[in-house]
mmCIF file of C-alpha atoms and ligand atoms in Angstrom:
data_model
loop_
_atom_site.group_PDB
_atom_site.id
_atom_site.type_symbol
_atom_site.label_atom_id
_atom_site.label_comp_id
_atom_site.label_asym_id
_atom_site.label_seq_id
_atom_site.Cartn_x
_atom_site.Cartn_y
_atom_site.Cartn_z
ATOM 1 C CA MET Q 1 80.651 89.624 114.977
ATOM 2 C CA THR Q 2 81.288 89.405 118.733
ATOM 3 C CA GLN Q 3 81.076 85.850 120.021
ATOM 4 C CA MET Q 4 78.735 85.533 123.019
ATOM 5 C CA MET Q 5 78.829 83.177 126.016
ATOM 6 C CA LYS Q 6 76.620 82.147 128.922
ATOM 7 C CA ALA Q 7 77.704 83.299 132.406
ATOM 8 C CA ALA Q 8 76.327 83.501 135.961
ATOM 9 C CA ILE Q 9 76.696 87.107 137.080
ATOM 10 C CA LEU Q 10 76.453 88.802 140.477
ATOM 11 C CA HIS Q 11 75.129 92.361 140.148
ATOM 12 C CA GLU Q 12 74.346 93.078 143.789
ATOM 13 C CA LEU Q 13 75.778 91.598 147.000
ATOM 14 C CA GLY Q 14 73.364 89.252 148.744
ATOM 15 C CA LYS Q 15 71.208 88.811 145.631
ATOM 16 C CA PRO Q 16 70.955 85.706 143.384
ATOM 17 C CA LEU Q 17 73.267 85.391 140.384
ATOM 18 C CA LYS Q 18 71.684 85.971 136.966
ATOM 19 C CA ILE Q 19 72.319 83.760 133.947
ATOM 20 C CA GLU Q 20 73.077 86.110 131.061
ATOM 21 C CA ARG Q 21 74.723 86.222 127.652
ATOM 22 C CA VAL Q 22 77.830 88.396 127.539
ATOM 23 C CA PRO Q 23 80.738 88.755 125.081
ATOM 24 C CA VAL Q 24 83.506 86.146 125.185
ATOM 25 C CA PRO Q 25 86.556 87.979 126.614
ATOM 26 C CA GLU Q 26 89.639 88.630 124.470
ATOM 27 C CA PRO Q 27 93.015 87.356 125.711
ATOM 28 C CA GLY Q 28 95.427 90.271 126.185
ATOM 29 C CA HIS Q 29 99.236 90.145 126.215
ATOM 30 C CA GLY Q 30 100.381 87.083 128.177
ATOM 31 C CA ASP Q 31 96.848 85.687 128.524
ATOM 32 C CA LEU Q 32 95.091 82.495 127.543
ATOM 33 C CA LEU Q 33 91.443 82.262 126.572
ATOM 34 C CA ILE Q 34 90.086 79.141 128.276
ATOM 35 C CA ARG Q 35 86.970 77.165 127.377
ATOM 36 C CA VAL Q 36 85.584 76.144 130.783
ATOM 37 C CA THR Q 37 84.681 72.466 131.049
ATOM 38 C CA ALA Q 38 84.016 72.359 134.802
ATOM 39 C CA CYS Q 39 84.053 74.805 137.703
ATOM 40 C CA GLY Q 40 83.729 73.778 141.348
ATOM 41 C CA VAL Q 41 81.611 75.874 143.714
ATOM 42 C CA CYS Q 42 83.704 76.918 146.735
ATOM 43 C CA HIS Q 43 82.368 78.462 149.939
ATOM 44 C CA SER Q 44 84.512 81.501 149.023
ATOM 45 C CA ASP Q 45 82.122 82.064 146.079
ATOM 46 C CA LEU Q 46 79.266 82.154 148.579
ATOM 47 C CA HIS Q 47 81.199 84.589 150.820
ATOM 48 C CA ALA Q 48 81.837 86.750 147.727
ATOM 49 C CA ALA Q 49 78.189 86.736 146.645
ATOM 50 C CA SER Q 50 77.014 87.454 150.198
ATOM 51 C CA GLY Q 51 79.477 90.317 150.712
ATOM 52 C CA ASP Q 52 81.005 88.652 153.799
ATOM 53 C CA TRP Q 53 84.503 90.035 153.220
ATOM 54 C CA THR Q 54 86.211 93.419 153.124
ATOM 55 C CA PRO Q 55 86.930 94.690 150.531
ATOM 56 C CA PRO Q 56 83.906 93.320 148.655
ATOM 57 C CA PRO Q 57 84.299 91.810 145.166
ATOM 58 C CA VAL Q 58 84.427 93.942 142.020
ATOM 59 C CA LEU Q 59 80.863 94.103 140.566
ATOM 60 C CA PRO Q 60 79.383 92.994 138.276
ATOM 61 C CA LEU Q 61 81.181 89.723 138.997
ATOM 62 C CA ILE Q 62 81.414 86.307 137.383
ATOM 63 C CA PRO Q 63 82.486 84.166 140.401
ATOM 64 C CA GLY Q 64 84.252 80.786 140.229
ATOM 65 C CA HIS Q 65 87.887 79.832 140.810
ATOM 66 C CA GLU Q 66 88.032 76.026 140.549
ATOM 67 C CA VAL Q 67 88.285 75.939 136.787
ATOM 68 C CA ALA Q 68 89.216 72.996 134.593
ATOM 69 C CA GLY Q 69 89.127 73.668 130.875
ATOM 70 C CA THR Q 70 90.990 73.752 127.593
ATOM 71 C CA VAL Q 71 93.020 76.414 125.830
ATOM 72 C CA ALA Q 72 90.752 78.077 123.242
ATOM 73 C CA GLY Q 73 92.841 81.133 122.388
ATOM 74 C CA ILE Q 74 96.420 82.312 122.903
ATOM 75 C CA GLY Q 75 97.255 85.984 123.487
ATOM 76 C CA PRO Q 76 100.377 87.738 122.178
ATOM 77 C CA GLY Q 77 103.588 86.968 124.067
ATOM 78 C CA VAL Q 78 102.524 83.497 125.275
ATOM 79 C CA SER Q 79 104.666 80.483 124.481
ATOM 80 C CA GLY Q 80 104.488 76.837 125.536
ATOM 81 C CA PHE Q 81 100.710 76.369 125.133
ATOM 82 C CA ARG Q 82 98.741 74.862 122.268
ATOM 83 C CA LEU Q 83 95.042 75.064 121.488
ATOM 84 C CA GLY Q 84 93.204 72.221 123.236
ATOM 85 C CA ASP Q 85 95.706 71.782 126.101
ATOM 86 C CA LYS Q 86 93.985 70.900 129.388
ATOM 87 C CA VAL Q 87 94.542 73.621 131.986
ATOM 88 C CA GLY Q 88 93.182 74.802 135.329
ATOM 89 C CA VAL Q 89 92.671 78.275 136.777
ATOM 90 C CA PRO Q 90 93.032 78.770 140.547
ATOM 91 C CA TRP Q 91 92.000 81.616 142.889
ATOM 92 C CA MET Q 92 95.428 83.184 142.450
ATOM 93 C CA TYR Q 93 94.858 84.939 139.132
ATOM 94 C CA SER Q 94 98.190 86.766 139.301
ATOM 95 C CA SER Q 95 100.756 88.302 141.621
ATOM 96 C CA CYS Q 96 103.271 91.079 140.924
ATOM 97 C CA GLY Q 97 106.307 88.802 140.713
ATOM 98 C CA GLN Q 98 108.599 91.517 142.058
ATOM 99 C CA CYS Q 99 107.821 92.261 145.704
ATOM 100 C CA GLU Q 100 109.750 90.720 148.612
ATOM 101 C CA PHE Q 101 107.002 88.094 149.064
ATOM 102 C CA CYS Q 102 106.856 87.034 145.406
ATOM 103 C CA LEU Q 103 110.647 86.815 145.295
ATOM 104 C CA ALA Q 104 110.660 84.587 148.379
ATOM 105 C CA GLY Q 105 108.107 82.092 146.955
ATOM 106 C CA MET Q 106 105.378 83.622 149.155
ATOM 107 C CA GLU Q 107 103.322 84.898 146.210
ATOM 108 C CA THR Q 108 100.232 83.895 148.207
ATOM 109 C CA VAL Q 109 100.668 87.077 150.300
ATOM 110 C CA CYS Q 110 101.602 89.465 147.477
ATOM 111 C CA LYS Q 111 99.785 92.754 148.143
ATOM 112 C CA SER Q 112 99.203 93.333 144.411
ATOM 113 C CA ALA Q 113 97.696 89.904 143.746
ATOM 114 C CA GLU Q 114 94.469 89.566 141.765
ATOM 115 C CA ALA Q 115 91.855 86.895 142.516
ATOM 116 C CA THR Q 116 89.921 84.853 139.962
ATOM 117 C CA GLY Q 117 86.185 85.217 140.505
ATOM 118 C CA TYR Q 118 86.658 88.097 142.976
ATOM 119 C CA THR Q 119 88.684 90.939 141.467
ATOM 120 C CA LYS Q 120 88.711 89.323 137.981
ATOM 121 C CA PRO Q 121 85.966 87.438 136.097
ATOM 122 C CA GLY Q 122 85.929 83.747 137.020
ATOM 123 C CA GLY Q 123 84.750 80.387 135.783
ATOM 124 C CA PHE Q 124 80.951 80.416 136.232
ATOM 125 C CA ALA Q 125 80.919 80.999 132.465
ATOM 126 C CA GLU Q 126 81.673 79.221 129.214
ATOM 127 C CA TYR Q 127 84.974 81.099 128.806
ATOM 128 C CA LEU Q 128 87.420 83.101 130.877
ATOM 129 C CA VAL Q 129 90.763 84.764 130.340
ATOM 130 C CA ALA Q 130 93.739 84.142 132.654
ATOM 131 C CA PRO Q 131 97.470 84.988 132.611
ATOM 132 C CA ALA Q 132 99.336 81.991 131.179
ATOM 133 C CA ALA Q 133 102.023 82.330 133.861
ATOM 134 C CA PHE Q 134 99.514 81.438 136.620
ATOM 135 C CA VAL Q 135 97.508 78.749 134.825
ATOM 136 C CA GLY Q 136 98.003 75.178 136.055
ATOM 137 C CA TRP Q 137 98.756 72.268 133.734
ATOM 138 C CA LEU Q 138 96.302 69.407 134.064
ATOM 139 C CA PRO Q 139 97.301 65.893 133.024
ATOM 140 C CA GLN Q 140 95.994 65.473 129.469
ATOM 141 C CA GLY Q 141 94.105 62.267 130.313
ATOM 142 C CA SER Q 142 92.541 63.513 133.555
ATOM 143 C CA ASP Q 143 88.832 63.823 134.338
ATOM 144 C CA PRO Q 144 88.143 67.599 134.374
ATOM 145 C CA TYR Q 145 85.095 67.317 136.677
ATOM 146 C CA SER Q 146 86.844 65.646 139.595
ATOM 147 C CA MET Q 147 90.021 67.651 138.879
ATOM 148 C CA ALA Q 148 88.314 71.075 139.129
ATOM 149 C CA PRO Q 149 88.118 71.118 142.983
ATOM 150 C CA ILE Q 150 91.889 70.531 143.171
ATOM 151 C CA LEU Q 151 92.327 74.092 141.814
ATOM 152 C CA CYS Q 152 91.146 75.544 145.153
ATOM 153 C CA ALA Q 153 90.058 72.937 147.719
ATOM 154 C CA GLY Q 154 93.038 70.749 146.790
ATOM 155 C CA VAL Q 155 95.870 73.233 146.631
ATOM 156 C CA THR Q 156 94.607 75.151 149.678
ATOM 157 C CA THR Q 157 94.384 72.184 152.026
ATOM 158 C CA TYR Q 158 97.640 70.737 150.715
ATOM 159 C CA ARG Q 159 99.455 73.978 151.548
ATOM 160 C CA GLY Q 160 97.659 74.207 154.913
ATOM 161 C CA LEU Q 161 98.822 70.709 155.841
ATOM 162 C CA LYS Q 162 102.398 71.520 154.807
ATOM 163 C CA ARG Q 163 102.309 74.684 156.891
ATOM 164 C CA THR Q 164 101.553 72.669 160.041
ATOM 165 C CA GLN Q 165 104.875 70.852 159.482
ATOM 166 C CA ALA Q 166 103.260 67.624 160.697
ATOM 167 C CA ARG Q 167 105.366 64.522 159.994
ATOM 168 C CA PRO Q 168 104.289 61.042 158.851
ATOM 169 C CA GLY Q 169 102.767 59.063 161.709
ATOM 170 C CA GLN Q 170 101.538 62.139 163.572
ATOM 171 C CA TRP Q 171 97.909 63.065 164.273
ATOM 172 C CA VAL Q 172 96.136 65.919 162.510
ATOM 173 C CA ALA Q 173 92.679 67.235 163.407
ATOM 174 C CA LEU Q 174 90.760 68.342 160.317
ATOM 175 C CA VAL Q 175 88.018 70.657 161.502
ATOM 176 C CA GLY Q 176 85.279 71.150 158.892
ATOM 177 C CA ILE Q 177 84.636 68.307 156.431
ATOM 178 C CA GLY Q 178 83.102 70.216 153.549
ATOM 179 C CA GLY Q 179 84.491 70.742 150.070
ATOM 180 C CA LEU Q 180 87.943 71.544 151.421
ATOM 181 C CA GLY Q 181 87.937 69.187 154.393
ATOM 182 C CA HIS Q 182 87.032 65.986 152.544
ATOM 183 C CA ILE Q 183 89.969 66.587 150.209
ATOM 184 C CA ALA Q 184 92.241 67.518 153.133
ATOM 185 C CA ILE Q 185 91.657 64.039 154.583
ATOM 186 C CA GLN Q 186 93.046 62.471 151.416
ATOM 187 C CA TYR Q 187 96.146 64.705 151.285
ATOM 188 C CA ALA Q 188 96.754 64.031 154.972
ATOM 189 C CA ARG Q 189 96.525 60.249 154.455
ATOM 190 C CA ALA Q 190 98.785 60.439 151.393
ATOM 191 C CA MET Q 191 101.294 62.390 153.509
ATOM 192 C CA GLY Q 192 101.259 59.611 156.122
ATOM 193 C CA LEU Q 193 99.254 61.470 158.776
ATOM 194 C CA ARG Q 194 96.599 60.018 161.102
ATOM 195 C CA VAL Q 195 93.317 61.906 160.829
ATOM 196 C CA VAL Q 196 90.693 63.010 163.355
ATOM 197 C CA ALA Q 197 87.778 64.545 161.440
ATOM 198 C CA VAL Q 198 85.502 67.074 163.165
ATOM 199 C CA ASP Q 199 82.257 68.428 161.727
ATOM 200 C CA VAL Q 200 78.691 69.113 162.863
ATOM 201 C CA SER Q 201 77.075 66.660 160.420
ATOM 202 C CA ASP Q 202 77.087 62.849 160.698
ATOM 203 C CA GLU Q 203 76.725 62.508 156.936
ATOM 204 C CA LYS Q 204 79.976 64.417 156.412
ATOM 205 C CA LEU Q 205 81.689 62.361 159.111
ATOM 206 C CA ASP Q 206 80.569 59.151 157.359
ATOM 207 C CA LEU Q 207 82.296 60.420 154.232
ATOM 208 C CA ALA Q 208 85.361 61.236 156.371
ATOM 209 C CA LYS Q 209 85.502 57.646 157.653
ATOM 210 C CA SER Q 210 85.206 56.255 154.144
ATOM 211 C CA LEU Q 211 88.152 58.456 153.096
ATOM 212 C CA GLY Q 212 90.404 57.189 155.891
ATOM 213 C CA ALA Q 213 89.734 59.255 159.044
ATOM 214 C CA GLU Q 214 90.596 57.025 162.039
ATOM 215 C CA MET Q 215 88.489 59.015 164.478
ATOM 216 C CA VAL Q 216 85.485 61.286 163.926
ATOM 217 C CA VAL Q 217 83.810 63.736 166.307
ATOM 218 C CA ASN Q 218 80.463 65.459 165.814
ATOM 219 C CA ALA Q 219 81.056 68.842 167.459
ATOM 220 C CA ALA Q 220 77.305 69.476 167.636
ATOM 221 C CA MET Q 221 76.907 66.463 169.979
ATOM 222 C CA THR Q 222 80.257 66.068 171.763
ATOM 223 C CA ASP Q 223 82.884 68.545 172.985
ATOM 224 C CA PRO Q 224 85.599 67.848 170.386
ATOM 225 C CA VAL Q 225 88.393 69.278 172.564
ATOM 226 C CA ALA Q 226 87.652 66.988 175.528
ATOM 227 C CA GLU Q 227 87.149 64.010 173.220
ATOM 228 C CA ILE Q 228 90.460 64.483 171.392
ATOM 229 C CA GLN Q 229 92.494 65.317 174.508
ATOM 230 C CA THR Q 230 91.072 62.355 176.457
ATOM 231 C CA LYS Q 231 91.283 59.735 173.727
ATOM 232 C CA ILE Q 232 94.601 60.517 172.009
ATOM 233 C CA GLY Q 233 96.250 63.209 174.152
ATOM 234 C CA GLY Q 234 95.698 65.931 171.547
ATOM 235 C CA THR Q 235 96.869 66.185 167.938
ATOM 236 C CA HIS Q 236 100.251 67.319 166.628
ATOM 237 C CA ALA Q 237 98.526 69.526 164.084
ATOM 238 C CA ALA Q 238 95.137 70.897 163.104
ATOM 239 C CA VAL Q 239 93.754 72.454 159.935
ATOM 240 C CA VAL Q 240 90.531 74.445 160.162
ATOM 241 C CA THR Q 241 88.268 74.767 157.121
ATOM 242 C CA ALA Q 242 85.057 75.225 159.115
ATOM 243 C CA VAL Q 243 82.861 78.274 158.648
ATOM 244 C CA ALA Q 244 82.170 79.026 162.354
ATOM 245 C CA SER Q 245 84.573 80.977 164.602
ATOM 246 C CA ARG Q 246 83.970 78.524 167.480
ATOM 247 C CA ALA Q 247 85.733 75.821 165.443
ATOM 248 C CA PHE Q 248 88.884 77.978 165.280
ATOM 249 C CA GLU Q 249 88.884 78.421 169.052
ATOM 250 C CA GLN Q 250 88.377 74.698 169.581
ATOM 251 C CA ALA Q 251 91.068 73.622 167.082
ATOM 252 C CA LEU Q 252 93.760 75.467 169.030
ATOM 253 C CA LEU Q 253 92.795 73.516 172.149
ATOM 254 C CA MET Q 254 92.786 70.175 170.306
ATOM 255 C CA LEU Q 255 96.585 70.446 169.942
ATOM 256 C CA ARG Q 256 99.076 68.602 172.094
ATOM 257 C CA PRO Q 257 102.013 70.661 173.454
ATOM 258 C CA GLY Q 258 104.204 72.060 170.671
ATOM 259 C CA GLY Q 259 101.396 71.667 168.122
ATOM 260 C CA THR Q 260 100.542 73.887 165.164
ATOM 261 C CA VAL Q 261 97.144 74.867 163.819
ATOM 262 C CA ALA Q 262 96.697 76.238 160.278
ATOM 263 C CA TYR Q 263 93.687 78.487 159.768
ATOM 264 C CA ILE Q 264 92.143 78.242 156.300
ATOM 265 C CA GLY Q 265 88.427 78.960 156.785
ATOM 266 C CA LEU Q 266 87.287 82.564 156.400
ATOM 267 C CA PRO Q 267 83.883 82.987 158.075
ATOM 268 C CA GLY Q 268 84.152 86.777 157.692
ATOM 269 C CA GLY Q 269 81.731 89.425 158.936
ATOM 270 C CA LYS Q 270 80.755 89.172 162.591
ATOM 271 C CA SER Q 271 82.375 85.721 162.830
ATOM 272 C CA ASP Q 272 85.846 87.028 162.004
ATOM 273 C CA GLU Q 273 87.080 87.134 165.624
ATOM 274 C CA ILE Q 274 88.115 84.457 168.110
ATOM 275 C CA ARG Q 275 88.935 84.290 171.806
ATOM 276 C CA ALA Q 276 92.130 82.430 172.597
ATOM 277 C CA SER Q 277 93.989 81.685 175.834
ATOM 278 C CA ILE Q 278 97.338 83.459 175.995
ATOM 279 C CA SER Q 279 98.564 81.106 178.688
ATOM 280 C CA ALA Q 280 97.609 78.011 176.679
ATOM 281 C CA ILE Q 281 99.583 79.297 173.685
ATOM 282 C CA THR Q 282 102.555 80.381 175.806
ATOM 283 C CA ASN Q 283 102.802 77.496 178.250
ATOM 284 C CA TRP Q 284 102.250 74.756 175.661
ATOM 285 C CA GLU Q 285 104.288 76.494 172.943
ATOM 286 C CA LEU Q 286 101.469 76.368 170.415
ATOM 287 C CA THR Q 287 101.687 77.883 166.919
ATOM 288 C CA VAL Q 288 98.852 79.485 164.923
ATOM 289 C CA ARG Q 289 99.521 79.947 161.205
ATOM 290 C CA GLY Q 290 97.361 81.383 158.453
ATOM 291 C CA SER Q 291 97.321 79.633 155.094
ATOM 292 C CA ASN Q 292 96.099 81.405 151.982
ATOM 293 C CA VAL Q 293 95.376 79.264 148.877
ATOM 294 C CA GLY Q 294 98.709 78.143 147.410
ATOM 295 C CA SER Q 295 101.663 79.133 145.262
ATOM 296 C CA ARG Q 296 102.114 77.842 141.722
ATOM 297 C CA GLN Q 297 104.543 75.268 143.082
ATOM 298 C CA ASP Q 298 101.939 74.114 145.651
ATOM 299 C CA LEU Q 299 99.433 73.847 142.799
ATOM 300 C CA ASN Q 300 101.722 71.680 140.665
ATOM 301 C CA GLU Q 301 102.355 69.394 143.653
ATOM 302 C CA ALA Q 302 98.659 69.252 144.576
ATOM 303 C CA ILE Q 303 97.704 68.337 140.996
ATOM 304 C CA ALA Q 304 100.352 65.603 140.960
ATOM 305 C CA PHE Q 305 98.745 63.885 143.995
ATOM 306 C CA ALA Q 306 95.415 63.854 142.133
ATOM 307 C CA ALA Q 307 97.015 62.729 138.864
ATOM 308 C CA ASN Q 308 98.601 59.813 140.722
ATOM 309 C CA GLY Q 309 95.229 58.726 142.115
ATOM 310 C CA LEU Q 310 96.015 59.601 145.744
ATOM 311 C CA VAL Q 311 93.331 62.291 145.969
ATOM 312 C CA ARG Q 312 89.955 62.436 144.242
ATOM 313 C CA ALA Q 313 87.149 64.869 145.034
ATOM 314 C CA THR Q 314 83.701 63.461 145.816
ATOM 315 C CA ILE Q 315 81.561 65.454 143.410
ATOM 316 C CA ARG Q 316 78.070 66.028 142.104
ATOM 317 C CA THR Q 317 77.854 67.780 138.717
ATOM 318 C CA VAL Q 318 75.049 70.223 137.901
ATOM 319 C CA ALA Q 319 74.261 72.722 135.126
ATOM 320 C CA LEU Q 320 75.258 76.403 135.437
ATOM 321 C CA GLU Q 321 71.550 77.270 135.735
ATOM 322 C CA GLU Q 322 71.483 75.485 139.148
ATOM 323 C CA ILE Q 323 74.008 77.857 140.729
ATOM 324 C CA ASN Q 324 71.616 79.713 143.058
ATOM 325 C CA ALA Q 325 70.219 76.444 144.441
ATOM 326 C CA VAL Q 326 73.794 75.222 145.026
ATOM 327 C CA LEU Q 327 74.721 78.406 146.919
ATOM 328 C CA ASP Q 328 71.562 78.049 148.995
ATOM 329 C CA ASP Q 329 72.407 74.412 149.864
ATOM 330 C CA MET Q 330 75.932 75.497 150.794
ATOM 331 C CA ARG Q 331 74.627 78.260 153.076
ATOM 332 C CA LYS Q 332 72.531 75.625 154.872
ATOM 333 C CA GLY Q 333 75.505 73.235 155.177
ATOM 334 C CA ARG Q 334 73.755 70.609 153.044
ATOM 335 C CA ILE Q 335 76.485 69.764 150.524
ATOM 336 C CA VAL Q 336 78.455 66.562 151.056
ATOM 337 C CA GLY Q 337 81.742 66.796 149.115
ATOM 338 C CA ARG Q 338 81.830 69.337 146.298
ATOM 339 C CA VAL Q 339 79.318 70.496 143.666
ATOM 340 C CA VAL Q 340 80.893 71.086 140.247
ATOM 341 C CA LEU Q 341 79.233 73.124 137.493
ATOM 342 C CA LYS Q 342 79.303 71.308 134.165
ATOM 343 C CA LEU Q 343 79.880 73.849 131.390
ATOM 344 C CA GLU Q 344 80.392 71.304 128.608
HETATM 345 P P1 NAD I 401 81.911 74.010 152.890
HETATM 346 O O1 NAD I 401 80.668 74.750 153.133
HETATM 347 O O2 NAD I 401 81.951 72.969 151.812
HETATM 348 O O3 NAD I 401 82.427 73.308 154.240
HETATM 349 C C1 NAD I 401 82.396 73.928 155.503
HETATM 350 C C2 NAD I 401 82.239 72.823 156.528
HETATM 351 O O4 NAD I 401 82.351 73.372 157.844
HETATM 352 C C3 NAD I 401 80.880 72.113 156.448
HETATM 353 O O5 NAD I 401 81.065 70.728 156.281
HETATM 354 C C4 NAD I 401 80.237 72.446 157.786
HETATM 355 O O6 NAD I 401 79.378 71.403 158.245
HETATM 356 C C5 NAD I 401 81.474 72.612 158.664
HETATM 357 N N1 NAD I 401 81.248 73.312 159.930
HETATM 358 C C6 NAD I 401 80.415 74.363 160.179
HETATM 359 N N2 NAD I 401 80.477 74.690 161.486
HETATM 360 C C7 NAD I 401 81.364 73.847 162.068
HETATM 361 C C8 NAD I 401 81.846 73.687 163.393
HETATM 362 N N3 NAD I 401 81.441 74.491 164.387
HETATM 363 N N4 NAD I 401 82.763 72.716 163.631
HETATM 364 C C9 NAD I 401 83.187 71.908 162.619
HETATM 365 N N5 NAD I 401 82.754 72.025 161.360
HETATM 366 C C10 NAD I 401 81.859 72.968 161.079
HETATM 367 O O7 NAD I 401 83.045 75.131 152.602
HETATM 368 P P2 NAD I 401 84.461 74.973 151.853
HETATM 369 O O8 NAD I 401 84.275 75.248 150.404
HETATM 370 O O9 NAD I 401 85.126 73.742 152.308
HETATM 371 O O10 NAD I 401 85.240 76.275 152.443
HETATM 372 C C11 NAD I 401 85.489 76.342 153.831
HETATM 373 C C12 NAD I 401 86.037 77.689 154.231
HETATM 374 O O11 NAD I 401 87.372 77.853 153.714
HETATM 375 C C13 NAD I 401 85.253 78.895 153.706
HETATM 376 O O12 NAD I 401 85.214 79.898 154.707
HETATM 377 C C14 NAD I 401 86.088 79.354 152.528
HETATM 378 O O13 NAD I 401 85.903 80.708 152.200
HETATM 379 C C15 NAD I 401 87.468 79.109 153.078
HETATM 380 N N6 NAD I 401 88.534 79.028 152.072
HETATM 381 C C16 NAD I 401 89.718 79.598 152.392
HETATM 382 C C17 NAD I 401 90.771 79.497 151.522
HETATM 383 C C18 NAD I 401 92.097 80.077 151.885
HETATM 384 O O14 NAD I 401 92.942 80.198 151.026
HETATM 385 N N7 NAD I 401 92.367 80.404 153.130
HETATM 386 C C19 NAD I 401 90.622 78.858 150.301
HETATM 387 C C20 NAD I 401 89.388 78.263 150.013
HETATM 388 C C21 NAD I 401 88.347 78.352 150.910
HETATM 389 ZN ZN1 ZN I 402 88.002 78.467 146.933
HETATM 390 ZN ZN1 ZN I 403 104.250 90.458 144.697
#
């Protein structure tokens, strides 16, 4: 008899997810079957469900790519895993392993990559299947609920910070203090950086202060560029995880000469474009870099920070049945920290 599981499924872009019973997937060659314990809700899941990006996700879709769970089945050809091992599944479901980017450790930009919860079924379900080669090892004693957000928010902001090449003692502006941003603060502090946090909500900036931001700016009240340039002469680096294009324009101008901004946020749709000053970039030798989730090596490093207690997501856990209310809160900018779905 086919074993069934509960899942939240998107049938139509822009419509609520439906909680349904569907067959538990079978692990194919090289795959693990994973019992999902916890799955964080990322703004990328909301973009997917809303159809903000091109190409749109593969429907019907089970979203979710911040998975913490345990190995419940082992496909043919997999070695090194045992039933019950704690593992995590990130956005990067797989990459080809053979193109010039994969070979250079830039698997994040592989053109044949698949994405968990976008092109492949994700973790808003009791089980999912994922290639063992791309599954992350979680410390066996770790708390799966606070660990889940490390699988996207953690690894993504960690890579973004590295890509700015900021050094200990330097200033970084973190623009957007949501699920990603509040974790970015902790990586930045652990990496010895001084943090300016920018958001449009005082509640999120209060959280930023409690996590070690030295300076906070509410961009809805104060011009963050003028504030940062006047008070500290600009930042050496900036990382943008905000969901408004204006924030990307501002972050570039928060930099001091020679600075680097890493773009992580993906507002999509009509908000996908920015206006930037050519002369500012040229004269002040500024650098703009994209940063797309993280490689498997980034993931291992990002998990290690969390395992060592240097980074811990601020979470609220809810049942899978709450997913549409969570997405609605996220759309309205009402979530402080991260919401994590509790699957067991
Ligand atoms: P979130 O909703 O938890 O946080 C977004 C934050 O941006 C909120 O705190 C909001 O108040 C803030 N914000 C909105 N407008 C702002 C403005 N003008 N200035 C400053 N802050 C502003 O979302 P999240 O889960 O942290 O994801 C953030 C973005 O990153 C999304 O677009 C998501 O798709 C993207 N993302 C990208 C990658 C990648 O690999 N590049 C990975 C994960 C997520
Ligand atoms: Zn994500
Ligand atoms: Zn490749």
